[in-house]
Short mmCIF file of C-alpha atoms and ligand atoms in Angstrom, two decimals:
data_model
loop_
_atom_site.label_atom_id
_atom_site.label_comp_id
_atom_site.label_asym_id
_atom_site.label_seq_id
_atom_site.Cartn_x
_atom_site.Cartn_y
_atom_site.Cartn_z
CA UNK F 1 -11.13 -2.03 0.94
CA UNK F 2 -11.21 -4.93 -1.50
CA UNK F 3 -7.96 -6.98 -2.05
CA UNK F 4 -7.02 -9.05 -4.71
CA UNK F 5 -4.39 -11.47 -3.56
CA UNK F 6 -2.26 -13.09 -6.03
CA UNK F 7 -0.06 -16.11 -4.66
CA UNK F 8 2.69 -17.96 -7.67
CA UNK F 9 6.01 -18.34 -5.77
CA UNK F 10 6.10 -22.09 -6.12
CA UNK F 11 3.43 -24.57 -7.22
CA UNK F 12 -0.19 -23.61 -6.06
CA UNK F 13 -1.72 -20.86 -8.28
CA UNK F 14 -3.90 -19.08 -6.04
CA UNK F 15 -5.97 -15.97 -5.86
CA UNK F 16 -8.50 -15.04 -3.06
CA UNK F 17 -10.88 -11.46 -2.32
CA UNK F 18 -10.15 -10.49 0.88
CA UNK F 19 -11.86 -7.42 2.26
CA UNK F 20 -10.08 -4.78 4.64
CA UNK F 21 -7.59 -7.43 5.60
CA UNK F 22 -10.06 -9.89 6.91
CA UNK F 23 -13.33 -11.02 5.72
CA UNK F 24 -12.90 -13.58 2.69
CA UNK F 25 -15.06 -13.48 -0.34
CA UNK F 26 -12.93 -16.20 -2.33
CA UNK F 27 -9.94 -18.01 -2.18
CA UNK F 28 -9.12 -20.24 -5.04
CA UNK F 29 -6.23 -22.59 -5.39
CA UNK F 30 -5.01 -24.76 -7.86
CA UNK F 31 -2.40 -27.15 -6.93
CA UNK F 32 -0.29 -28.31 -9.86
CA UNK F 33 -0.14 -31.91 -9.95
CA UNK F 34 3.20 -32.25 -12.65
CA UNK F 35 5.12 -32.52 -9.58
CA UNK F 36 4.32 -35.35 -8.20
CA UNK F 37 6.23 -37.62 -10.94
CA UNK F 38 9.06 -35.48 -10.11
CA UNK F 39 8.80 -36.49 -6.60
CA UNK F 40 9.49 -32.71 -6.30
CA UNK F 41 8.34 -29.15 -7.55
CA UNK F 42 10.05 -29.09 -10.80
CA UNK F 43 10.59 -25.19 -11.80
CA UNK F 44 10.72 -25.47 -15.45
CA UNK F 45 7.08 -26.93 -15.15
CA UNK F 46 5.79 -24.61 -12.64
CA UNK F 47 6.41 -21.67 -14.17
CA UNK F 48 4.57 -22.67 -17.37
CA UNK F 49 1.74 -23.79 -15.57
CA UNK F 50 1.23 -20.71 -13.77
CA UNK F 51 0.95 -19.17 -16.99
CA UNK F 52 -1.94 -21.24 -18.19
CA UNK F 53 -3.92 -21.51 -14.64
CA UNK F 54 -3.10 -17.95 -13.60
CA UNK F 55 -6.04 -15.97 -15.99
CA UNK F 56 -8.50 -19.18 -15.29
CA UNK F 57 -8.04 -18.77 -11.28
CA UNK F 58 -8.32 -14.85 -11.68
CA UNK F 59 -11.53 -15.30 -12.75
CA UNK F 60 -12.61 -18.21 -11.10
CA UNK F 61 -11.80 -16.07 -7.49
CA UNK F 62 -13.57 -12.79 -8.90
CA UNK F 63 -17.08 -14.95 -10.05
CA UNK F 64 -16.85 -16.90 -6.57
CA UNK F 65 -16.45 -13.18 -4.43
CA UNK F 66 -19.31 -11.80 -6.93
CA UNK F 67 -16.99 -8.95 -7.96
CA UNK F 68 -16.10 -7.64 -10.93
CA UNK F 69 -12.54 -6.17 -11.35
CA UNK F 70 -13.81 -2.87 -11.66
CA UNK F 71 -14.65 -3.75 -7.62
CA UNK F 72 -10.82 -4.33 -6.31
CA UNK F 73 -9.34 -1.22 -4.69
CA UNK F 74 -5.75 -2.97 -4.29
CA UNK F 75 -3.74 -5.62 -5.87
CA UNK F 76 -1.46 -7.24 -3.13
CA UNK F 77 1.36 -10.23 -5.21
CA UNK F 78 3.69 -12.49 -3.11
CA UNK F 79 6.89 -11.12 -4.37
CA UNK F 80 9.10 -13.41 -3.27
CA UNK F 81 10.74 -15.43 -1.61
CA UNK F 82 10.18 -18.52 -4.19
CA UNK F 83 11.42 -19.28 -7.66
CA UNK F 84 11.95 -16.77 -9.99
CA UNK F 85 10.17 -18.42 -12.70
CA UNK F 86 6.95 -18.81 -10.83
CA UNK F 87 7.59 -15.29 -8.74
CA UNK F 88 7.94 -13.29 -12.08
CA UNK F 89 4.33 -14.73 -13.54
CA UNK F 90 2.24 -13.51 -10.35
CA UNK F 91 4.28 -10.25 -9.98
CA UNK F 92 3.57 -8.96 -13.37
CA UNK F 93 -0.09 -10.69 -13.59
CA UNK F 94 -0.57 -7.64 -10.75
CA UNK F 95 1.69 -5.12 -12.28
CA UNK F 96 -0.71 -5.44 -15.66
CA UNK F 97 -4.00 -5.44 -13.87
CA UNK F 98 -2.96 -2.36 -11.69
CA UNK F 99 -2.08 -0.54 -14.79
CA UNK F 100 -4.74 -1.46 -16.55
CA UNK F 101 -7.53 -0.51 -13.77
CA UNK F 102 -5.23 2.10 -12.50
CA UNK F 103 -5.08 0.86 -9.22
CA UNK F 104 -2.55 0.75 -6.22
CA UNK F 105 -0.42 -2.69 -5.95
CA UNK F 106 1.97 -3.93 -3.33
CA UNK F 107 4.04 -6.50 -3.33
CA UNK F 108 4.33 -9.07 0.22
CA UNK F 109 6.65 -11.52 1.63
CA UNK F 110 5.38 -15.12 1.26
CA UNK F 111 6.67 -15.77 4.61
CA UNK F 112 5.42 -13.00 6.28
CA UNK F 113 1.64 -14.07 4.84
CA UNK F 114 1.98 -17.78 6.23
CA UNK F 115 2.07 -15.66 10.02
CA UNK F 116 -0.36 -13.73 9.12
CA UNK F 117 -2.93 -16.45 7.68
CA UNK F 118 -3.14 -17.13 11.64
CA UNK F 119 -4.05 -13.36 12.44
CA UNK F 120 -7.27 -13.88 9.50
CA UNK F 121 -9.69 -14.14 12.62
CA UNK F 122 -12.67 -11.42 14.17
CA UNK F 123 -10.77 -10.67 16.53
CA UNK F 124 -7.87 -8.11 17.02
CA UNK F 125 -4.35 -9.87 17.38
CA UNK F 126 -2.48 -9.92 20.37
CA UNK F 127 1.00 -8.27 20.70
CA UNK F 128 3.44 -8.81 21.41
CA UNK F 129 3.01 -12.56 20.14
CA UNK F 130 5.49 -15.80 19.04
CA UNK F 131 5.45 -15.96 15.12
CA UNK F 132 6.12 -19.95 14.87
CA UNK F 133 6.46 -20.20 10.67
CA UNK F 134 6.36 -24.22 9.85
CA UNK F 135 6.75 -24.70 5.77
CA UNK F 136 8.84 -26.48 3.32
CA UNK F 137 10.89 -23.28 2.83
CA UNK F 138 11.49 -21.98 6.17
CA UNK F 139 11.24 -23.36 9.65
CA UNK F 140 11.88 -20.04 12.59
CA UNK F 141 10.78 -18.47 16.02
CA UNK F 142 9.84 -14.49 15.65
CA UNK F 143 9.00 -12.22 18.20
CA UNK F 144 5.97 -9.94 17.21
CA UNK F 145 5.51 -6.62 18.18
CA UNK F 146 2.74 -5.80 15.35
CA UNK F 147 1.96 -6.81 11.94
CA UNK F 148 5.36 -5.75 9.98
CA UNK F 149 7.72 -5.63 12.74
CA UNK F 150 9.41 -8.79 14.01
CA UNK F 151 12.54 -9.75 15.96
CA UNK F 152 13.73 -13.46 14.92
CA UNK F 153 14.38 -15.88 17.70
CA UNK F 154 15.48 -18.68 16.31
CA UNK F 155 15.36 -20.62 12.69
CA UNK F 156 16.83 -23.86 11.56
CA UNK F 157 20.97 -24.12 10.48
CA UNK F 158 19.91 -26.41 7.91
CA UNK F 159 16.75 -28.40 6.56
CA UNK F 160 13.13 -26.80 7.00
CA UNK F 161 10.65 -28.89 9.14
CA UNK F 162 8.51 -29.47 6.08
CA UNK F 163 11.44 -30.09 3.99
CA UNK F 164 12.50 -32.77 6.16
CA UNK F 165 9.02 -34.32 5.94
CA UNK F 166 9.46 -34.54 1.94
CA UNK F 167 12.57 -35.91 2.28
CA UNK F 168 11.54 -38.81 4.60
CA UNK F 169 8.57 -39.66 2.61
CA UNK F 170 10.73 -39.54 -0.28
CA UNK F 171 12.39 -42.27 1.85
CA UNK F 172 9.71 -44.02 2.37
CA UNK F 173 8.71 -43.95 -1.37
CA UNK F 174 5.88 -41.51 -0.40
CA UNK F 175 4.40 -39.20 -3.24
CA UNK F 176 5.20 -35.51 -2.91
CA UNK F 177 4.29 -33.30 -1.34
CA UNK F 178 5.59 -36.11 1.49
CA UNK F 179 4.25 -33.96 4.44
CA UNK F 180 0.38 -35.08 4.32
CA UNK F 181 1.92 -38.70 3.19
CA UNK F 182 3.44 -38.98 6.03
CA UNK F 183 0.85 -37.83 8.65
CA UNK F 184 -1.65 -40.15 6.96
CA UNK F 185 0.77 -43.15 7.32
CA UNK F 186 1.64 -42.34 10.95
CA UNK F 187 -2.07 -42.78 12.17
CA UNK F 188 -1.20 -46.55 12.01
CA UNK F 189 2.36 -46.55 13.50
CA UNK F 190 3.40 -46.18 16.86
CA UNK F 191 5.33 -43.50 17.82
CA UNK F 192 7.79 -44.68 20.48
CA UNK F 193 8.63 -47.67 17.86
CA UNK F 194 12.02 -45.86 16.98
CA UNK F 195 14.09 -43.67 19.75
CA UNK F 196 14.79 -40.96 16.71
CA UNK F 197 16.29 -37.54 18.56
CA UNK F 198 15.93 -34.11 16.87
CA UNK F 199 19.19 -31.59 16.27
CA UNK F 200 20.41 -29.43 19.11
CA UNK F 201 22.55 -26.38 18.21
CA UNK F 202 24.79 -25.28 20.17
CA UNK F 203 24.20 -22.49 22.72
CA UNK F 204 21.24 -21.47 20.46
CA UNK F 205 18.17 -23.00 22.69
CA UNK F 206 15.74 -21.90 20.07
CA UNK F 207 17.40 -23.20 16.62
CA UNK F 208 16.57 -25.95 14.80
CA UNK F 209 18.77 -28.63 12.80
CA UNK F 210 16.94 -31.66 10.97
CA UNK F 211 19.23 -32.84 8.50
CA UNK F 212 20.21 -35.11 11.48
CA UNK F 213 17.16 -36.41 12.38
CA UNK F 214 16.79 -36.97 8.26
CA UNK F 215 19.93 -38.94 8.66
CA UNK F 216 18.87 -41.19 11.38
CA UNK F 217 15.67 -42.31 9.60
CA UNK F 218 17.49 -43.33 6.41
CA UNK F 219 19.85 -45.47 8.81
CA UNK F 220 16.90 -46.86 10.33
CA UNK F 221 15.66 -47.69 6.71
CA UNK F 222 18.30 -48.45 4.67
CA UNK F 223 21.31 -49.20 7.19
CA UNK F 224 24.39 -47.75 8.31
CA UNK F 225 26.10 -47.88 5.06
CA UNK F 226 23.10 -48.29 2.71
CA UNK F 227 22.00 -46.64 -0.19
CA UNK F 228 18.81 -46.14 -2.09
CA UNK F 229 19.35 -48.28 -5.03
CA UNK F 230 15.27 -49.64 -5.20
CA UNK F 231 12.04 -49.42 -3.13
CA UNK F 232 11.98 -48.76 -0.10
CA UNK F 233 12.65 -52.49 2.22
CA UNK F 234 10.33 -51.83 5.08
CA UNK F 235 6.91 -53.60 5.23
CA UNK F 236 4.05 -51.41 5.42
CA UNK F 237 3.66 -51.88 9.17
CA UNK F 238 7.36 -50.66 9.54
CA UNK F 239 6.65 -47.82 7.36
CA UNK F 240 3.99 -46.52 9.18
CA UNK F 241 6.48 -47.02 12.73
CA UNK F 242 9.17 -44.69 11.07
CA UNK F 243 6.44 -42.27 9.83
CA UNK F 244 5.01 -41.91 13.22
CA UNK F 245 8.32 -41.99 15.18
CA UNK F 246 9.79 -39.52 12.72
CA UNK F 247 6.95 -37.27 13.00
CA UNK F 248 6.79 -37.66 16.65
CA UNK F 249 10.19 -36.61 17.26
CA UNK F 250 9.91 -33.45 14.68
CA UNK F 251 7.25 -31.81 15.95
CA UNK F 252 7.40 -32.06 19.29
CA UNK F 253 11.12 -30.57 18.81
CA UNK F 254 8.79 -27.64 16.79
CA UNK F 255 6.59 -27.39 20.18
CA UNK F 256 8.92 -27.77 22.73
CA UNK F 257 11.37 -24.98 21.62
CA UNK F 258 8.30 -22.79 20.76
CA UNK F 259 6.96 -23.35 24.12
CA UNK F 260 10.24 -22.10 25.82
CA UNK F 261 10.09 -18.80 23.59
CA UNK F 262 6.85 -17.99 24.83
CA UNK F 263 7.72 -18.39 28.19
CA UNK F 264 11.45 -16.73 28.01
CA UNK F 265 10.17 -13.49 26.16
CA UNK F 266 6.89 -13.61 28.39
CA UNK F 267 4.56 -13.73 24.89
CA UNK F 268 1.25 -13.39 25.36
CA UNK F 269 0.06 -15.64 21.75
CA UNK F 270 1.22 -18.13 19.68
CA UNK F 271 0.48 -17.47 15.89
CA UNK F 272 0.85 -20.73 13.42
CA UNK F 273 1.94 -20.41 9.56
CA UNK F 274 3.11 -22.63 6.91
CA UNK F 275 2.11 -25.78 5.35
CA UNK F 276 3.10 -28.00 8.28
CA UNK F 277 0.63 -26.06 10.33
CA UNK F 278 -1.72 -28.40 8.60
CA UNK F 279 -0.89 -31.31 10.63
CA UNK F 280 -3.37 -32.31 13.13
CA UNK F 281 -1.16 -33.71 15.57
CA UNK F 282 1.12 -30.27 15.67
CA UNK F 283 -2.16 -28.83 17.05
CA UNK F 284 -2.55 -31.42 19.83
CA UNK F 285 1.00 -31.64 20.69
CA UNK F 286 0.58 -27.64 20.79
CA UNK F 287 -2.64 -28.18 22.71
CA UNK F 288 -0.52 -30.58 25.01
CA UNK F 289 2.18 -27.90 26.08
CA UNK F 290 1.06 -24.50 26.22
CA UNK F 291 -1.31 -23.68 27.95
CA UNK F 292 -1.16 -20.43 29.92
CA UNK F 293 -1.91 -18.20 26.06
CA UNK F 294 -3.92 -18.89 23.32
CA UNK F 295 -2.30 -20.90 20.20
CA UNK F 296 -3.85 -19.88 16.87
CA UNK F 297 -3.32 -21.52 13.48
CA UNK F 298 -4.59 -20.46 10.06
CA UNK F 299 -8.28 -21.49 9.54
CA UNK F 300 -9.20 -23.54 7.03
CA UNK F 301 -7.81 -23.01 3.58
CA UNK F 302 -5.14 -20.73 4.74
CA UNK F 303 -2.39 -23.19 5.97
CA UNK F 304 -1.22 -23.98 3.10
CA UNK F 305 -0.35 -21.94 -0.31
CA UNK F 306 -3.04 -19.72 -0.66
CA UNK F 307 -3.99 -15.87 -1.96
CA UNK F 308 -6.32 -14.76 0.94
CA UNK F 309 -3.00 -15.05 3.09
CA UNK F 310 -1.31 -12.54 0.53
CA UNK F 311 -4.57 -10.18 -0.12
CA UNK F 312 -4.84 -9.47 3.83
CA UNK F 313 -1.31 -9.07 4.52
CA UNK F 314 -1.17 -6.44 1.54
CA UNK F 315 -3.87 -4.80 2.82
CA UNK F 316 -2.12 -3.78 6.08
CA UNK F 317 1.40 -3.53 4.51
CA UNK F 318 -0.66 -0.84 2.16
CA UNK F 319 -2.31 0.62 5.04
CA UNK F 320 1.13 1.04 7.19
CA UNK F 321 2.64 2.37 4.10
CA UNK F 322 0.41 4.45 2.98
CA UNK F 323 0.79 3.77 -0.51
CA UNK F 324 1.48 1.02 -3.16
CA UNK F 325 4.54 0.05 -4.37
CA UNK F 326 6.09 1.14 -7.75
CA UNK F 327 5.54 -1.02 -10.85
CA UNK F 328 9.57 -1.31 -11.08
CA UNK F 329 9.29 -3.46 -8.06
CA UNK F 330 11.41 -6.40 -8.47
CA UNK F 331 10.41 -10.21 -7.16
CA UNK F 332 12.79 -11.40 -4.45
CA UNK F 333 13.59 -15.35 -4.84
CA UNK F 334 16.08 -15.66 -1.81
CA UNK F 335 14.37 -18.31 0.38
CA UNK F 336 17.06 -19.11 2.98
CA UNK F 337 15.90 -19.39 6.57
CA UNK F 338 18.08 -16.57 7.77
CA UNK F 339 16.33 -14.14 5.21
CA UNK F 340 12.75 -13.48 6.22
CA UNK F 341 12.35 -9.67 5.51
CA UNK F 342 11.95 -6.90 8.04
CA UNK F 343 13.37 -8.72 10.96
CA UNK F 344 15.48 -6.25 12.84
O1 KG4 G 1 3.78 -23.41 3.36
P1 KG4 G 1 3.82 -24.37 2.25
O2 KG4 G 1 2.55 -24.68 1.51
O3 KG4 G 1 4.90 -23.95 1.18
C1 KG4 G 1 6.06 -23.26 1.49
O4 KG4 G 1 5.99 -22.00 1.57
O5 KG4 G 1 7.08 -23.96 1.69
O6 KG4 G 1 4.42 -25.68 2.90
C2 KG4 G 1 4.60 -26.85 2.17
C3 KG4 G 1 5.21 -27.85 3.13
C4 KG4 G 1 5.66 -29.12 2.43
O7 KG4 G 1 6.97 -29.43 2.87
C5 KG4 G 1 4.66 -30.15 2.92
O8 KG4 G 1 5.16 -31.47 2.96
C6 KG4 G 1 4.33 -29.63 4.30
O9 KG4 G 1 4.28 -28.22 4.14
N1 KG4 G 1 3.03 -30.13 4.79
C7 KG4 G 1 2.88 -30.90 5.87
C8 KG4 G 1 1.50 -31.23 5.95
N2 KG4 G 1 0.87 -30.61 4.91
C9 KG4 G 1 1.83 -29.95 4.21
N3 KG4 G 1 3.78 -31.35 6.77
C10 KG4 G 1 3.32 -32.14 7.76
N4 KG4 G 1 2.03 -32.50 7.89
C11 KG4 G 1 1.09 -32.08 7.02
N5 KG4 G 1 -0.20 -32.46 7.15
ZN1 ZN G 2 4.33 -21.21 1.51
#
């Protein structure tokens, strides 16, 4: 079965040609760079742009998978969570192209796909696994007990790990997104420079809190009573020290408490999604501490934003449904941690 994957529920236009779940034919992204003088994604802007990049990357994705649309058996759209703006531009792209070819669609939980960019390998997953979902959106623990049914462990009470990475590079008068910013700078910091200490809630062993940490580095920056007025003060050598400390102290909080699920619940995989999956040092920290069962993350060009993620989750969601959704189906923008679909 041949799956067009359509991915607009923030700023990366993306489309991919994924068959029966799995094997990728194309997966095309465009990254809107407006945002970066924003120092943010600015939602105005992204919506319009997925408007003009959406029919370009549609193509683009078919000519590169060397399929026509008369190929695709399925249209699978990220409906949400994201911004409604961006969410309503890829939802009725699909609606409109399944009407038109009279083809099924279905519509997919962005969250949900990041999980499942891990599971985009040969071989069969392995149940029941740890779901450990690392973005700017959402930062949680799931149990899973197959594709489409999860049990949540733990998310964060407040900032998402990613999130907290923009916010420190934003600190640290980094570009956006901050999170690649921030791993580049730490390669020439030391991590043990600053003592920083992640958030512990409270009789919830597998939660996560980083407005905290967030907190401490602006302290560390700008002072116990400072504010941002100008640049950031820090030479670049003390930039790079809070970078690495920072990042030190947030992911290792991300491995340790994902290393205790496994154990506690007796898991027998650990399955990476989300953009911060893309940071090289998660995976040796990761590499570091678990060792007993095997650790995937998304392969390349599926960590972050992307439509293969979306086409091969909608191909099992269609599968285990049995059917497509109807066009009335209505994009979902809720994004808070404690609202990742399905989890019972
Ligand atoms: O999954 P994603 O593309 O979008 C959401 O669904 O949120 O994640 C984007 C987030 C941003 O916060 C970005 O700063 C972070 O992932 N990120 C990283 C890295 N690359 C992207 N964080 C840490 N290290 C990276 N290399
Ligand atoms: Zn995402």
């Amino acid at each position: 079965m041949l799956v067009l994957g359509i991915e607009t529920t923030c700023d990366e236009t993306a489309v991919a040609v994924v068959r029966d779940g799995m094997e990728i034919l194309s997966n095309v992204i465009r990254s809107q760079e407006i945002h970066t003088k924003y120092g943010g994604v600015f939602p105005e802007a992204a919506g319009r742009s997925h408007v003009e990049a959406l029919p370009v990357v549609i193509r683009e994705s078919l000519k590169v998978a060397g399929v026509s649309l008369q190929d695709i058996d399925l249209i699978s759209v990220a409906a949400g969570p994201g911004l409604i703006g961006s969410l309503l531009i890829g939802v009725n792209a699909a609606k409109a192209l399944a009407l038109s070819l009279e083809k099924p669609f279905i519509g997919v939980n962005h969250v949900e796909a990041h999980l499942y960019a891990a599971m985009m390998r040969e071989e069969l997953p392995i149940f029941p696994s740890l779901g450990v979902v690392i973005s700017g959106g959402h930062t949680f623990l799931v149990l899973i007990e197959s594709i489409g049914s999860y049990k949540k462990i733990g998310s964060t009470v407040d900032d998402a790990v990613g999130e907290a990475f923009d916010k420190v590079a934003k600190l640290l008068d980094l570009p956006y997104p901050g999170g690649p910013e921030i791993e580049k700078l730490a390669l020439q910091g030391n991590p043990a420079a600053i003592p920083f200490k992640a958030g512990r809630v409270k009789e919830s062993p597998y939660d996560f809190s980083f407005s905290g940490l967030k907190t401490n580095v602006f302290y560390s920056v700008y002072g116990q009573n400072g504010v941002k007025t100008g640049p950031c003060p820090l030479t670049d050598p003390e930039k790079a020290d809070v970078a690495a400390s920072f990042q030190e102290t947030a992911l290792k909080d991300v491995v340790r408490k994902a290393s205790s699920a496994q154990k506690a619940f007796n898991l027998k995989a650990v399955y990476i999604g989300g953009g911060v999956s893309h940071n090289r040092r998660l995976g040796t920290l990761f590499t570091e501490e678990v060792k007993d069962v095997p650790v995937f993350f998304p392969g390349e060009g599926l960590s972050l934003d992307n439509g293969a993620m979306i086409a091969g989750l909608g191909f099992h969601v269609y599968t285990n449904k049995g059917k497509g959704d109807s066009l009335d189906l209505e994009p979902e923008t809720r994004a808070g941690n404690r609202d990742f679909i399905k989890i019972k």
